[in-house]
Amino acid sequence: MMGLRVFFQVIIILLLILFNGVFALSEIALVAARKNRLKQQADDGDNSAKKVLALQETPNNFLATVQIGITTIGILSGALGSATLSNSLGLLFIKWGINPSLAQQLSLIVVVVIITYFSLILGELVPKRIAMNNPEKLAQLVSGPMTFLSKISAPLVKFLSWSTNVGLKILGINESDSPEISEDEVRAMLLAGKELGVFEQSEHEMVEGVFRLGDRRLDMVVTPRTELDWLDLQDPLEIWDQVIFTTHYNKLPVVDGDLDHVVGVVSTRDLLVRRLQKRDFQLRDFIQPTIFLPESMPALDALNAIKKSSSKMAMVIDEYGGLLGIVTLYDMIEAVIGDISNADGEDLSAIVRSDGSWLVDGLMPIDELKNLLSVDDFSGEKEFGFQTLGGYVMAQMGDIPQTGAVLEVDGARFEVVDMDGRRVDRVLIYQSDSQSPQEGPEREQNVESEARSSSGNEEEQAK
């Protein structure tokens, strides 16, 4: 009779452990189930997928229901084991000749260890591993029972939620307003997906480019006024012809006197067709309206504004109202996918040399330079607010550098190899792990040759 009673007690405890496993499986499956797949199935009329989505919309409710179930089962298993199985096992130990007081303590320890072991294996670890392997299918399988349990336990869940909020207020802790998924977590998932082969390298780089664009201000993607071509209403036709026939830009700003008085933009193609036909024209008749954006505007906001504009470009204004430069959709695309290579596939903004050094365009944005050199921050970045490599060099030197000027800072050696007027055009960068810089005339000739070649390639590509 005693053996039959113990058998039923063991069966009841095993059933409780299995129910615990069902709750653990449900928790992981509902949390890990991917919403995009479930939405597709729900759109196709799958009711179980709709139930899963409904549960995911209120995670606090179903998680509280799961926790209530797991806690209740844990209490029942412990109480049943200690109150019944330990007594039966204690009597068995006494029959084996063990001291009665020791037998009772020993039986309790043995029962607790056995129940804990099976609770961990059958009630937690195995169900959770199963749920992780196929979360969507299992979530749909348990969605019905979990929906029912969530409804009947709703009063208790509300009471527990209220009690939790009261406890948090007493402790002076506010509920977190942070998003469920941060940008860093998305980036980590993208990196993991690339390493697993889910995403291509180019896809990963493009999404990273979108994130970088989201962190930039408009002045970090602008084409500066020193590199612009424009038409002045006050110039004669001969000057206009010079600009029209030599520029590589599709659209040109039209100014009235100087670059700080932009009145609109014109299509170079329209003017070129008129001049090739030997026909005069009134420049004002071809002017299209343009938009003006502040340099501090977030780049993504500027992108939306440019997409809506008829000219697909914008004039970027500094804090004093002067023209800082222009930005086009092409500039935005380059900010996402990187500088577009020439016909030979060579990246013109940064050339790696045989000794491991880099020949870099002075207009390279500072965040792209960080990625290139694997640097988190540059000295004086917050203090000086520079946006390009050239600005960084000027800020560190405290002056407009001359060709050949050398700067050693942030674990690297920066050498100005070419100036374009007062603008830093090309910089040679040696990091600590690259070879020592070659000295002498041969080195100077090689660097100058590379700089001229790179500049020539840029001009050829632009034309």
Tab-separated table of C-alpha atoms in Angstrom:
chain	number	residue	atom	x	y	z
A	1	MET	CA	0.000	0.000	0.000
A	2	MET	CA	2.818	2.349	0.907
A	3	GLY	CA	4.590	1.626	-2.385
A	4	LEU	CA	1.461	2.514	-4.360
A	5	ARG	CA	1.113	5.792	-2.455
A	6	VAL	CA	4.741	6.728	-3.186
A	7	PHE	CA	4.243	5.849	-6.855
A	8	PHE	CA	1.285	8.240	-7.161
A	9	GLN	CA	3.229	10.961	-5.333
A	10	VAL	CA	6.109	10.610	-7.791
A	11	ILE	CA	3.696	10.737	-10.751
A	12	ILE	CA	2.081	13.922	-9.395
A	13	ILE	CA	5.458	15.611	-8.891
A	14	LEU	CA	6.570	14.619	-12.419
A	15	LEU	CA	3.352	16.044	-13.859
A	16	LEU	CA	3.931	19.293	-11.970
A	17	ILE	CA	7.476	19.458	-13.363
A	18	LEU	CA	6.169	18.854	-16.891
A	19	PHE	CA	3.584	21.626	-16.452
A	20	ASN	CA	6.443	23.854	-15.320
A	21	GLY	CA	8.212	22.904	-18.559
A	22	VAL	CA	5.167	23.905	-20.591
A	23	PHE	CA	5.174	27.354	-18.961
A	24	ALA	CA	8.926	27.748	-19.554
A	25	LEU	CA	8.543	26.655	-23.192
A	26	SER	CA	5.640	29.070	-23.685
A	27	GLU	CA	7.605	31.973	-22.242
A	28	ILE	CA	10.609	31.526	-24.539
A	29	ALA	CA	8.525	30.694	-27.626
A	30	LEU	CA	6.300	33.760	-27.263
A	31	VAL	CA	9.241	36.080	-26.621
A	32	ALA	CA	11.472	34.675	-29.390
A	33	ALA	CA	8.787	34.313	-32.080
A	34	ARG	CA	9.539	36.733	-34.937
A	35	LYS	CA	6.785	39.228	-35.566
A	36	ASN	CA	7.413	39.590	-39.294
A	37	ARG	CA	6.752	35.891	-39.924
A	38	LEU	CA	3.724	35.891	-37.645
A	39	LYS	CA	2.293	38.963	-39.394
A	40	GLN	CA	2.572	37.222	-42.758
A	41	GLN	CA	0.706	34.192	-41.392
A	42	ALA	CA	-1.869	36.400	-39.676
A	43	ASP	CA	-2.480	38.244	-42.958
A	44	ASP	CA	-3.128	34.840	-44.541
A	45	GLY	CA	-5.867	34.191	-41.964
A	46	ASP	CA	-3.974	32.103	-39.367
A	47	ASN	CA	-5.863	32.625	-36.084
A	48	SER	CA	-3.121	31.151	-33.902
A	49	ALA	CA	-0.628	33.651	-35.333
A	50	LYS	CA	-3.073	36.453	-34.490
A	51	LYS	CA	-3.273	35.168	-30.901
A	52	VAL	CA	0.517	35.124	-30.605
A	53	LEU	CA	0.721	38.712	-31.878
A	54	ALA	CA	-1.970	39.748	-29.402
A	55	LEU	CA	0.013	38.180	-26.539
A	56	GLN	CA	3.194	39.899	-27.732
A	57	GLU	CA	1.416	43.250	-27.713
A	58	THR	CA	0.953	42.895	-23.927
A	59	PRO	CA	4.102	41.047	-22.804
A	60	ASN	CA	3.737	42.096	-19.173
A	61	ASN	CA	0.423	40.251	-18.908
A	62	PHE	CA	1.467	36.893	-20.320
A	63	LEU	CA	4.889	36.994	-18.619
A	64	ALA	CA	3.170	37.616	-15.299
A	65	THR	CA	0.815	34.713	-16.030
A	66	VAL	CA	3.774	32.446	-16.781
A	67	GLN	CA	5.529	33.542	-13.605
A	68	ILE	CA	2.419	32.871	-11.526
A	69	GLY	CA	2.170	29.377	-12.998
A	70	ILE	CA	5.863	28.565	-12.491
A	71	THR	CA	5.885	29.906	-8.933
A	72	THR	CA	2.711	28.000	-7.995
A	73	ILE	CA	4.069	24.749	-9.427
A	74	GLY	CA	7.383	25.246	-7.635
A	75	ILE	CA	5.631	25.715	-4.297
A	76	LEU	CA	3.381	22.670	-4.825
A	77	SER	CA	6.306	20.466	-5.884
A	78	GLY	CA	8.355	21.488	-2.870
A	79	ALA	CA	5.484	21.075	-0.438
A	80	LEU	CA	4.428	17.693	-1.823
A	81	GLY	CA	7.980	16.413	-1.894
A	82	SER	CA	8.918	17.526	1.597
A	83	ALA	CA	5.615	16.552	3.199
A	84	THR	CA	5.094	13.142	1.627
A	85	LEU	CA	8.040	11.724	-0.291
A	86	SER	CA	10.591	12.664	2.358
A	87	ASN	CA	8.512	10.892	5.042
A	88	SER	CA	8.189	7.754	2.924
A	89	LEU	CA	11.888	7.810	2.085
A	90	GLY	CA	12.733	8.430	5.767
A	91	LEU	CA	10.843	5.282	6.799
A	92	LEU	CA	12.775	3.349	4.162
A	93	PHE	CA	16.085	4.646	5.550
A	94	ILE	CA	15.047	3.636	9.072
A	95	LYS	CA	14.339	0.118	7.826
A	96	TRP	CA	17.859	0.100	6.433
A	97	GLY	CA	19.172	0.745	9.940
A	98	ILE	CA	19.841	4.479	9.749
A	99	ASN	CA	19.247	6.560	12.904
A	100	PRO	CA	15.642	7.941	12.802
A	101	SER	CA	16.626	11.625	13.306
A	102	LEU	CA	19.385	11.360	10.692
A	103	ALA	CA	17.130	9.404	8.340
A	104	GLN	CA	14.528	12.198	8.322
A	105	GLN	CA	17.097	14.905	7.526
A	106	LEU	CA	18.827	12.765	4.926
A	107	SER	CA	15.551	11.904	3.185
A	108	LEU	CA	14.609	15.595	2.954
A	109	ILE	CA	17.980	16.466	1.376
A	110	VAL	CA	17.729	13.605	-1.140
A	111	VAL	CA	14.164	14.544	-2.148
A	112	VAL	CA	15.060	18.249	-2.577
A	113	VAL	CA	18.129	17.417	-4.709
A	114	ILE	CA	16.188	14.998	-6.945
A	115	ILE	CA	13.222	17.350	-7.417
A	116	THR	CA	15.564	20.299	-8.120
A	117	TYR	CA	17.518	18.295	-10.700
A	118	PHE	CA	14.444	17.154	-12.628
A	119	SER	CA	12.868	20.611	-12.320
A	120	LEU	CA	15.927	22.191	-13.921
A	121	ILE	CA	16.280	19.589	-16.679
A	122	LEU	CA	12.654	18.723	-17.519
A	123	GLY	CA	11.025	21.899	-16.237
A	124	GLU	CA	13.410	24.582	-17.526
A	125	LEU	CA	16.443	23.795	-19.690
A	126	VAL	CA	15.073	21.192	-22.118
A	127	PRO	CA	11.766	23.041	-22.809
A	128	LYS	CA	13.584	26.333	-23.360
A	129	ARG	CA	16.046	24.760	-25.791
A	130	ILE	CA	13.141	23.191	-27.677
A	131	ALA	CA	11.360	26.562	-27.830
A	132	MET	CA	14.439	28.332	-29.186
A	133	ASN	CA	14.728	25.867	-32.076
A	134	ASN	CA	11.252	26.579	-33.469
A	135	PRO	CA	9.697	29.518	-31.608
A	136	GLU	CA	6.992	30.500	-34.114
A	137	LYS	CA	5.448	27.040	-34.436
A	138	LEU	CA	5.488	26.365	-30.683
A	139	ALA	CA	4.192	29.854	-29.885
A	140	GLN	CA	1.201	29.187	-32.121
A	141	LEU	CA	0.713	25.813	-30.412
A	142	VAL	CA	0.538	27.305	-26.906
A	143	SER	CA	-1.185	30.560	-27.868
A	144	GLY	CA	-4.676	29.203	-27.133
A	145	PRO	CA	-4.001	27.892	-23.591
A	146	MET	CA	-1.873	30.949	-22.748
A	147	THR	CA	-4.607	33.311	-23.930
A	148	PHE	CA	-7.129	31.463	-21.742
A	149	LEU	CA	-4.815	31.500	-18.696
A	150	SER	CA	-4.045	35.190	-19.239
A	151	LYS	CA	-7.753	36.004	-19.147
A	152	ILE	CA	-8.577	34.039	-15.990
A	153	SER	CA	-5.487	35.335	-14.181
A	154	ALA	CA	-6.023	38.948	-15.293
A	155	PRO	CA	-7.322	40.178	-11.877
A	156	LEU	CA	-4.338	38.665	-10.082
A	157	VAL	CA	-1.939	40.029	-12.713
A	158	LYS	CA	-3.381	43.540	-12.308
A	159	PHE	CA	-3.031	43.310	-8.541
A	160	LEU	CA	0.581	42.145	-8.853
A	161	SER	CA	1.361	44.918	-11.375
A	162	TRP	CA	-0.122	47.498	-9.015
A	163	SER	CA	1.891	46.085	-6.118
A	164	THR	CA	5.062	46.186	-8.233
A	165	ASN	CA	4.491	49.831	-9.202
A	166	VAL	CA	3.893	50.766	-5.570
A	167	GLY	CA	7.143	49.060	-4.600
A	168	LEU	CA	9.043	50.905	-7.344
A	169	LYS	CA	7.607	54.263	-6.236
A	170	ILE	CA	8.593	53.575	-2.627
A	171	LEU	CA	12.146	52.863	-3.803
A	172	GLY	CA	12.110	55.986	-5.997
A	173	ILE	CA	12.596	54.026	-9.225
A	174	ASN	CA	10.814	55.188	-12.376
A	175	GLU	CA	9.790	52.862	-15.180
A	176	SER	CA	12.318	52.834	-18.010
A	177	ASP	CA	11.333	54.821	-21.092
A	178	SER	CA	14.179	53.405	-23.180
A	179	PRO	CA	13.261	51.615	-26.430
A	180	GLU	CA	12.936	47.841	-26.384
A	181	ILE	CA	15.726	47.539	-28.980
A	182	SER	CA	18.584	50.035	-29.169
A	183	GLU	CA	20.650	50.998	-32.205
A	184	ASP	CA	23.672	49.201	-30.745
A	185	GLU	CA	21.640	45.995	-30.408
A	186	VAL	CA	20.503	46.243	-34.035
A	187	ARG	CA	24.107	46.760	-35.124
A	188	ALA	CA	25.194	43.744	-33.076
A	189	MET	CA	22.482	41.618	-34.708
A	190	LEU	CA	23.540	42.807	-38.170
A	191	LEU	CA	27.164	41.939	-37.425
A	192	ALA	CA	26.146	38.502	-36.163
A	193	GLY	CA	23.999	38.002	-39.270
A	194	LYS	CA	26.922	38.927	-41.521
A	195	GLU	CA	29.239	36.494	-39.724
A	196	LEU	CA	26.626	33.725	-40.045
A	197	GLY	CA	26.144	34.448	-43.740
A	198	VAL	CA	22.583	35.759	-43.388
A	199	PHE	CA	23.648	39.193	-44.701
A	200	GLU	CA	26.145	39.957	-47.434
A	201	GLN	CA	29.121	42.184	-46.639
A	202	SER	CA	27.724	44.892	-48.929
A	203	GLU	CA	24.330	44.761	-47.174
A	204	HIS	CA	25.972	45.138	-43.774
A	205	GLU	CA	28.095	48.069	-44.967
A	206	MET	CA	25.070	49.807	-46.491
A	207	VAL	CA	22.993	49.549	-43.304
A	208	GLU	CA	25.990	50.795	-41.310
A	209	GLY	CA	26.142	53.704	-43.744
A	210	VAL	CA	22.497	54.538	-43.026
A	211	PHE	CA	23.225	54.540	-39.289
A	212	ARG	CA	26.240	56.812	-39.847
A	213	LEU	CA	24.124	59.181	-41.932
A	214	GLY	CA	21.575	59.274	-39.117
A	215	ASP	CA	24.303	60.440	-36.730
A	216	ARG	CA	25.593	63.202	-39.023
A	217	ARG	CA	24.718	66.851	-39.322
A	218	LEU	CA	24.228	68.377	-42.745
A	219	ASP	CA	27.582	70.174	-42.677
A	220	MET	CA	29.311	66.760	-42.632
A	221	VAL	CA	28.032	65.787	-46.107
A	222	VAL	CA	28.100	69.183	-47.813
A	223	THR	CA	30.139	70.014	-50.915
A	224	PRO	CA	31.980	73.147	-49.691
A	225	ARG	CA	31.655	76.462	-51.498
A	226	THR	CA	35.359	76.377	-52.400
A	227	GLU	CA	34.618	73.472	-54.770
A	228	LEU	CA	31.507	74.911	-56.409
A	229	ASP	CA	30.901	76.242	-59.893
A	230	TRP	CA	28.188	78.863	-60.261
A	231	LEU	CA	26.682	81.442	-62.614
A	232	ASP	CA	26.429	85.109	-61.688
A	233	LEU	CA	23.548	87.155	-63.099
A	234	GLN	CA	25.888	90.131	-63.327
A	235	ASP	CA	28.480	88.326	-65.503
A	236	PRO	CA	28.494	88.556	-69.317
A	237	LEU	CA	27.589	85.655	-71.604
A	238	GLU	CA	31.255	84.846	-72.236
A	239	ILE	CA	31.831	84.059	-68.552
A	240	TRP	CA	28.691	81.923	-68.463
A	241	ASP	CA	29.954	79.965	-71.478
A	242	GLN	CA	33.244	79.240	-69.715
A	243	VAL	CA	31.407	77.767	-66.742
A	244	ILE	CA	28.798	75.878	-68.778
A	245	PHE	CA	31.354	74.170	-71.044
A	246	THR	CA	33.830	73.241	-68.283
A	247	THR	CA	31.732	72.312	-65.257
A	248	HIS	CA	31.074	68.684	-64.342
A	249	TYR	CA	27.963	69.512	-62.299
A	250	ASN	CA	24.485	68.766	-63.635
A	251	LYS	CA	23.003	71.781	-61.866
A	252	LEU	CA	24.572	75.086	-60.935
A	253	PRO	CA	23.659	77.709	-58.343
A	254	VAL	CA	22.736	81.094	-59.765
A	255	VAL	CA	23.879	84.062	-57.673
A	256	ASP	CA	23.359	87.787	-57.813
A	257	GLY	CA	26.767	89.296	-57.204
A	258	ASP	CA	28.353	86.676	-54.925
A	259	LEU	CA	27.799	83.217	-53.427
A	260	ASP	CA	26.036	84.605	-50.375
A	261	HIS	CA	23.149	85.766	-52.579
A	262	VAL	CA	21.839	82.609	-54.267
A	263	VAL	CA	18.630	83.144	-56.257
A	264	GLY	CA	18.101	79.578	-57.517
A	265	VAL	CA	19.623	76.823	-59.640
A	266	VAL	CA	19.760	76.036	-63.366
A	267	SER	CA	20.130	72.826	-65.346
A	268	THR	CA	23.528	72.748	-67.051
A	269	ARG	CA	22.098	70.521	-69.783
A	270	ASP	CA	19.397	73.042	-70.737
A	271	LEU	CA	21.934	75.857	-71.052
A	272	LEU	CA	24.411	73.658	-72.902
A	273	VAL	CA	21.803	72.741	-75.521
A	274	ARG	CA	21.025	76.441	-76.099
A	275	ARG	CA	24.674	77.364	-76.525
A	276	LEU	CA	25.442	74.419	-78.842
A	277	GLN	CA	22.588	75.667	-81.011
A	278	LYS	CA	24.265	79.118	-81.008
A	279	ARG	CA	21.225	80.643	-79.354
A	280	ASP	CA	21.364	83.389	-76.767
A	281	PHE	CA	19.280	83.114	-73.609
A	282	GLN	CA	18.129	85.010	-70.576
A	283	LEU	CA	19.535	83.240	-67.525
A	284	ARG	CA	16.580	84.260	-65.362
A	285	ASP	CA	14.239	82.282	-67.639
A	286	PHE	CA	15.964	79.023	-66.667
A	287	ILE	CA	16.208	79.556	-62.918
A	288	GLN	CA	14.502	76.921	-60.780
A	289	PRO	CA	13.683	77.475	-57.100
A	290	THR	CA	15.886	75.814	-54.529
A	291	ILE	CA	15.699	75.230	-50.795
A	292	PHE	CA	17.943	76.571	-48.042
A	293	LEU	CA	18.806	74.400	-45.057
A	294	PRO	CA	20.832	75.182	-41.905
A	295	GLU	CA	24.171	73.443	-41.429
A	296	SER	CA	23.024	72.046	-38.066
A	297	MET	CA	20.071	70.104	-39.544
A	298	PRO	CA	20.271	66.300	-39.117
A	299	ALA	CA	21.310	64.698	-42.400
A	300	LEU	CA	18.273	62.379	-42.549
A	301	ASP	CA	15.884	65.332	-42.137
A	302	ALA	CA	17.748	67.105	-44.919
A	303	LEU	CA	17.450	64.017	-47.116
A	304	ASN	CA	13.654	64.070	-46.757
A	305	ALA	CA	13.564	67.781	-47.596
A	306	ILE	CA	15.769	67.340	-50.683
A	307	LYS	CA	13.643	64.437	-51.946
A	308	LYS	CA	10.584	66.704	-51.846
A	309	SER	CA	12.288	69.629	-53.595
A	310	SER	CA	12.038	70.054	-57.364
A	311	SER	CA	15.768	70.709	-57.807
A	312	LYS	CA	16.853	67.655	-55.726
A	313	MET	CA	19.542	69.790	-54.109
A	314	ALA	CA	19.805	72.308	-51.297
A	315	MET	CA	21.876	75.323	-50.357
A	316	VAL	CA	23.447	74.857	-46.925
A	317	ILE	CA	23.596	78.029	-44.845
A	318	ASP	CA	25.931	78.685	-41.912
A	319	GLU	CA	24.964	80.442	-38.690
A	320	TYR	CA	25.740	83.864	-40.200
A	321	GLY	CA	23.480	83.335	-43.202
A	322	GLY	CA	26.315	82.803	-45.664
A	323	LEU	CA	26.510	79.909	-48.106
A	324	LEU	CA	28.482	77.011	-46.628
A	325	GLY	CA	28.035	74.790	-49.694
A	326	ILE	CA	25.494	72.609	-51.464
A	327	VAL	CA	24.212	69.103	-50.880
A	328	THR	CA	22.519	66.809	-53.401
A	329	LEU	CA	20.954	63.368	-53.432
A	330	TYR	CA	24.248	62.142	-54.900
A	331	ASP	CA	26.072	63.388	-51.783
A	332	MET	CA	23.592	61.508	-49.594
A	333	ILE	CA	24.076	58.298	-51.574
A	334	GLU	CA	27.848	58.599	-51.204
A	335	ALA	CA	27.422	59.164	-47.466
A	336	VAL	CA	25.612	55.805	-47.239
A	337	ILE	CA	27.595	53.600	-49.631
A	338	GLY	CA	30.936	55.412	-49.497
A	339	ASP	CA	32.815	57.308	-52.172
A	340	ILE	CA	31.982	56.021	-55.638
A	341	SER	CA	35.058	54.553	-57.309
A	342	ASN	CA	36.466	55.431	-60.698
A	343	ALA	CA	36.382	53.156	-63.723
A	344	ASP	CA	39.293	51.096	-62.380
A	345	GLY	CA	37.464	50.439	-59.104
A	346	GLU	CA	39.933	52.543	-57.079
A	347	ASP	CA	38.602	54.404	-54.051
A	348	LEU	CA	39.764	57.969	-54.651
A	349	SER	CA	39.287	59.256	-51.097
A	350	ALA	CA	41.797	56.896	-49.453
A	351	ILE	CA	44.627	54.963	-51.095
A	352	VAL	CA	46.553	52.351	-49.122
A	353	ARG	CA	50.259	52.320	-49.972
A	354	SER	CA	52.705	49.412	-49.991
A	355	ASP	CA	54.199	50.421	-46.633
A	356	GLY	CA	50.787	50.295	-44.921
A	357	SER	CA	50.257	54.065	-44.835
A	358	TRP	CA	47.207	55.859	-46.241
A	359	LEU	CA	47.037	58.728	-48.729
A	360	VAL	CA	43.756	60.377	-47.749
A	361	ASP	CA	41.616	63.185	-49.173
A	362	GLY	CA	41.526	66.163	-46.822
A	363	LEU	CA	37.743	66.365	-47.264
A	364	MET	CA	37.156	62.860	-45.869
A	365	PRO	CA	34.465	63.130	-43.138
A	366	ILE	CA	35.872	62.555	-39.680
A	367	ASP	CA	33.584	59.588	-38.918
A	368	GLU	CA	34.772	57.819	-42.099
A	369	LEU	CA	38.358	58.497	-41.008
A	370	LYS	CA	37.569	56.863	-37.651
A	371	ASN	CA	36.373	53.733	-39.430
A	372	LEU	CA	39.414	53.756	-41.712
A	373	LEU	CA	41.898	54.018	-38.834
A	374	SER	CA	39.795	52.060	-36.272
A	375	VAL	CA	39.787	55.036	-33.876
A	376	ASP	CA	36.952	55.813	-31.442
A	377	ASP	CA	37.631	59.538	-30.979
A	378	PHE	CA	40.206	62.121	-32.041
A	379	SER	CA	41.820	64.664	-29.728
A	380	GLY	CA	39.945	67.971	-29.612
A	381	GLU	CA	36.941	66.633	-31.526
A	382	LYS	CA	34.362	68.070	-29.121
A	383	GLU	CA	36.403	71.200	-28.427
A	384	PHE	CA	37.013	72.266	-32.038
A	385	GLY	CA	34.052	70.591	-33.777
A	386	PHE	CA	35.988	69.763	-36.959
A	387	GLN	CA	34.133	67.678	-39.560
A	388	THR	CA	36.890	66.597	-41.985
A	389	LEU	CA	40.480	65.342	-41.949
A	390	GLY	CA	41.651	68.757	-43.142
A	391	GLY	CA	39.815	70.444	-40.285
A	392	TYR	CA	41.377	68.001	-37.821
A	393	VAL	CA	44.903	68.759	-39.083
A	394	MET	CA	44.304	72.526	-38.925
A	395	ALA	CA	42.817	72.281	-35.422
A	396	GLN	CA	45.770	70.281	-34.107
A	397	MET	CA	48.370	72.543	-35.753
A	398	GLY	CA	46.551	75.734	-34.814
A	399	ASP	CA	47.300	77.248	-38.216
A	400	ILE	CA	46.945	76.720	-41.958
A	401	PRO	CA	49.628	74.117	-42.683
A	402	GLN	CA	52.189	74.209	-45.452
A	403	THR	CA	52.963	71.302	-47.779
A	404	GLY	CA	55.295	68.941	-45.922
A	405	ALA	CA	54.001	69.851	-42.451
A	406	VAL	CA	54.034	66.891	-40.046
A	407	LEU	CA	51.790	66.225	-37.052
A	408	GLU	CA	52.137	63.342	-34.602
A	409	VAL	CA	49.036	62.855	-32.464
A	410	ASP	CA	46.540	60.134	-31.470
A	411	GLY	CA	49.078	57.393	-32.133
A	412	ALA	CA	49.541	58.338	-35.786
A	413	ARG	CA	51.735	60.522	-37.991
A	414	PHE	CA	49.941	62.949	-40.332
A	415	GLU	CA	51.916	64.574	-43.152
A	416	VAL	CA	50.386	67.197	-45.436
A	417	VAL	CA	51.525	66.295	-48.959
A	418	ASP	CA	49.328	68.650	-51.001
A	419	MET	CA	47.466	71.915	-50.428
A	420	ASP	CA	44.725	73.385	-52.610
A	421	GLY	CA	45.098	77.062	-51.802
A	422	ARG	CA	44.300	77.292	-48.089
A	423	ARG	CA	42.591	73.885	-48.030
A	424	VAL	CA	44.313	70.668	-46.985
A	425	ASP	CA	44.013	68.504	-50.109
A	426	ARG	CA	45.988	65.308	-49.367
A	427	VAL	CA	47.371	63.858	-46.134
A	428	LEU	CA	49.697	60.898	-45.698
A	429	ILE	CA	48.848	58.939	-42.538
A	430	TYR	CA	51.148	56.476	-40.797
A	431	GLN	CA	49.771	54.454	-37.903
A	432	SER	CA	51.976	52.832	-35.259
A	433	ASP	CA	51.665	49.407	-36.919
A	434	SER	CA	52.725	50.634	-40.396
A	435	GLN	CA	56.325	50.729	-41.571
A	436	SER	CA	58.516	53.708	-40.812
A	437	PRO	CA	58.173	56.441	-43.436
A	438	GLN	CA	60.660	56.205	-46.261
A	439	GLU	CA	62.993	59.197	-46.364
A	440	GLY	CA	64.622	61.083	-49.209
A	441	PRO	CA	63.765	62.370	-52.671
A	442	GLU	CA	62.482	59.005	-53.910
A	443	ARG	CA	59.775	58.961	-51.261
A	444	GLU	CA	58.759	62.573	-51.975
A	445	GLN	CA	58.537	61.813	-55.689
A	446	ASN	CA	56.360	58.721	-55.062
A	447	VAL	CA	53.959	60.598	-52.780
A	448	GLU	CA	53.664	63.557	-55.137
A	449	SER	CA	53.040	61.168	-58.031
A	450	GLU	CA	50.266	59.369	-56.128
A	451	ALA	CA	48.674	62.663	-55.101
A	452	ARG	CA	48.717	63.992	-58.669
A	453	SER	CA	47.410	60.678	-60.009
A	454	SER	CA	44.573	60.605	-57.494
A	455	SER	CA	43.617	64.223	-58.174
A	456	GLY	CA	43.736	63.593	-61.900
A	457	ASN	CA	41.502	60.546	-61.559
A	458	GLU	CA	38.975	62.579	-59.601
A	459	GLU	CA	38.865	65.264	-62.274
A	460	GLU	CA	38.519	62.675	-65.043
A	461	GLN	CA	35.723	60.883	-63.193
A	462	ALA	CA	33.871	64.146	-62.562
A	463	LYS	CA	33.966	65.005	-66.258
